[in-house]
Coordinates of C-alpha atoms in Angstrom, one line a residue:
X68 CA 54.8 1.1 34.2
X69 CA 53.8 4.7 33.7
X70 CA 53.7 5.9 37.4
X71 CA 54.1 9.0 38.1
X72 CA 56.8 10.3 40.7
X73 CA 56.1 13.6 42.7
X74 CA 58.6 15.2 44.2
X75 CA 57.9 18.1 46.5
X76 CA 60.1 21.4 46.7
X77 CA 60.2 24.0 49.2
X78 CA 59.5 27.6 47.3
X79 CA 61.7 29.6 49.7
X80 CA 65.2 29.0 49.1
X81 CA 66.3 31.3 46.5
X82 CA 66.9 30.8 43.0
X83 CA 66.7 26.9 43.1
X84 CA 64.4 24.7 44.4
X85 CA 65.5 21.7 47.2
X86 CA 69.6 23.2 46.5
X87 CA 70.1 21.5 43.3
X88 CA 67.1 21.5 41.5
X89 CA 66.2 24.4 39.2
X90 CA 62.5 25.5 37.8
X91 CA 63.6 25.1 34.3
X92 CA 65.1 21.5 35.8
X93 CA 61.0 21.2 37.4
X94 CA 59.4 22.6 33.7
X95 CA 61.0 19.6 32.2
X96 CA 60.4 17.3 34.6
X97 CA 56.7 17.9 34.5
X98 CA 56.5 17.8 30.9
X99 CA 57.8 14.3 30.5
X100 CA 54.3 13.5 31.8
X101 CA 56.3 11.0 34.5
X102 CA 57.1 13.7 37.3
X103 CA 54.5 16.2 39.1
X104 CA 55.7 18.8 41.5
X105 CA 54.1 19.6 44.4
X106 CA 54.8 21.7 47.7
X107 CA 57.0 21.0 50.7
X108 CA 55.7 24.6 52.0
X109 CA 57.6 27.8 51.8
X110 CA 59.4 28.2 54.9
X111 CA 57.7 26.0 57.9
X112 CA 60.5 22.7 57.0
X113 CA 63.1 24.2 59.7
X114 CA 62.3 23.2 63.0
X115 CA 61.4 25.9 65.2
X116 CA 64.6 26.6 68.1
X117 CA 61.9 28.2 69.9
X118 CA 58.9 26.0 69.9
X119 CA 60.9 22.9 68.7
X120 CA 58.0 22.3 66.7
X121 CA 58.1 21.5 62.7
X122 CA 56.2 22.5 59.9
X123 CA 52.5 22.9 60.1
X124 CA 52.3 21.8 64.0
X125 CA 51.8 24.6 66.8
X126 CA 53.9 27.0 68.2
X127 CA 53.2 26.1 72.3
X128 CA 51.2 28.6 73.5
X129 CA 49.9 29.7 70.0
X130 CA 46.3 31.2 69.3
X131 CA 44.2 30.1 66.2
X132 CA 44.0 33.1 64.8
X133 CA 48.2 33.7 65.2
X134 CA 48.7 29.8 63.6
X135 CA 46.0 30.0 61.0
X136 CA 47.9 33.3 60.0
X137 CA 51.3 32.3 60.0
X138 CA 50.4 28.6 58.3
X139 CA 47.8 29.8 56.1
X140 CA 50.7 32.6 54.4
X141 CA 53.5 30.3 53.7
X142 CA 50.9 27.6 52.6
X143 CA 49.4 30.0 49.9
X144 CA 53.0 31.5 49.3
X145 CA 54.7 28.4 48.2
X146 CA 51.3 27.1 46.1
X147 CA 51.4 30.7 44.9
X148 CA 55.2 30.4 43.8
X149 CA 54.5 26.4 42.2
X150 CA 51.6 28.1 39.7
X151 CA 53.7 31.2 38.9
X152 CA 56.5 28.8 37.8
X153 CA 54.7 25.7 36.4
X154 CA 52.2 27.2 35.0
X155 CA 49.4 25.4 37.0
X156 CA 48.1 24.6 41.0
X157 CA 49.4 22.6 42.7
X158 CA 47.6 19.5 44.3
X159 CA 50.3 18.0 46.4
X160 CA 51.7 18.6 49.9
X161 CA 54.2 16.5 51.6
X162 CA 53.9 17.8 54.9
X163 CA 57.7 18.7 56.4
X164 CA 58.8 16.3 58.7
X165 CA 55.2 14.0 57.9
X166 CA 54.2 16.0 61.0
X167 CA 50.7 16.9 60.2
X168 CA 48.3 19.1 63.1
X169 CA 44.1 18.8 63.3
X170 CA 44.5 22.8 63.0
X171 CA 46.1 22.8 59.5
X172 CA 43.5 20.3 58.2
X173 CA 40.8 22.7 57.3
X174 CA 44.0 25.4 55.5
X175 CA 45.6 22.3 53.7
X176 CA 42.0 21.4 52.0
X177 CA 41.5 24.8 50.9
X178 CA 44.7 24.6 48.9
X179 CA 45.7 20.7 48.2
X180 CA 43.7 17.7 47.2
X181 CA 46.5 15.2 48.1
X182 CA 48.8 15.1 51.0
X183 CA 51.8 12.7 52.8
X184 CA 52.9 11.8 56.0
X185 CA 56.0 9.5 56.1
X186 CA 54.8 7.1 57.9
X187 CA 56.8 3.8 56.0
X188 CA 53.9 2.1 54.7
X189 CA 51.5 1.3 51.2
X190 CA 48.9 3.8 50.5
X191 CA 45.5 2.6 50.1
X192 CA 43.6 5.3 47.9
X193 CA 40.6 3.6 49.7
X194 CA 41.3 5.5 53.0
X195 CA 41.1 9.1 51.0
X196 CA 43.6 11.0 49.7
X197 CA 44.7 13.1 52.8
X198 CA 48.0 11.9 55.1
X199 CA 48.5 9.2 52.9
X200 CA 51.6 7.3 54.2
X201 CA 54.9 7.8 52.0
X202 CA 58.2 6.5 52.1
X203 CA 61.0 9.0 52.3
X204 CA 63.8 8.8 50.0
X205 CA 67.1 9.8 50.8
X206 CA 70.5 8.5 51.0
X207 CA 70.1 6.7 54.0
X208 CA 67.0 4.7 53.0
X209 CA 65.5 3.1 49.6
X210 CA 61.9 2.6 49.3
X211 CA 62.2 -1.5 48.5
X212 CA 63.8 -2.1 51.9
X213 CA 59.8 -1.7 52.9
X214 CA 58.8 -4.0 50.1
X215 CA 61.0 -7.1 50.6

């Protein structure tokens, strides 16, 4: 049908991207014109043991100028890391977790033109193109279980 998949890597873990993929495994992937690669942030997918927050929401307690800091780095790191390998910037971010903040709004504009949640449910590209819904694919779940 000519969609095209995205799959979204964190750029921190070392020497492959999401454990098993590679960024010759991504090159190739992007060239068959049917997969894009996007950004599932540097570092902020761990949950914090200390805030027991994830991704891009707030630390408890945290400043705007200490979160727009800390966010702002790893969001320009890993888009940083996606053009260095592939050759081109990003658009995509599927936020870790879907957990999305009205602090990070502004940062992920400056950087990404299309971002996820994973909240189960169809997209409608009539609602923009920020915290689209997505559904999650994993082991556990298959995205027709939604559809049926």
């Amino acid at each position: 049908m000519g969609a095209k998949a995205v799959i979204a890597v964190i750029t921190s873990i070392p020497n492959v991207v999401d454990w098993s993929l590679t960024w010759d495994q991504c090159r190739e992937l992007e060239a068959s014109g049917l997969v894009e690669i996007g950004s599932h942030t540097h570092a902020l997918h761990a949950q914090n043991k200390t805030y027991g927050t994830y991704g891009v929401q707030r630390w408890e307690g945290e400043s705007r100028d200490d979160y727009t800091a800390r966010v702002s780095a790893d969001l320009q790191t890993s888009a940083d890391t996606l053009a260095a390998e592939l050759g081109h910037t990003p658009v995509y971010l599927a936020y870790p977790h879907g957990a999305t903040d009205a602090w990070a709004d502004e940062l992920v504009r400056g950087i990404f033109a299309v971002t996820t949640t994973t909240k189960a449910q169809i997209a409608d590209a009539a609602d923009g193109l920020y915290d689209l819904p997505r559904f999650n694919m994993n082991e556990k779940n298959r995205p027709w279980m939604f559809l049926e």
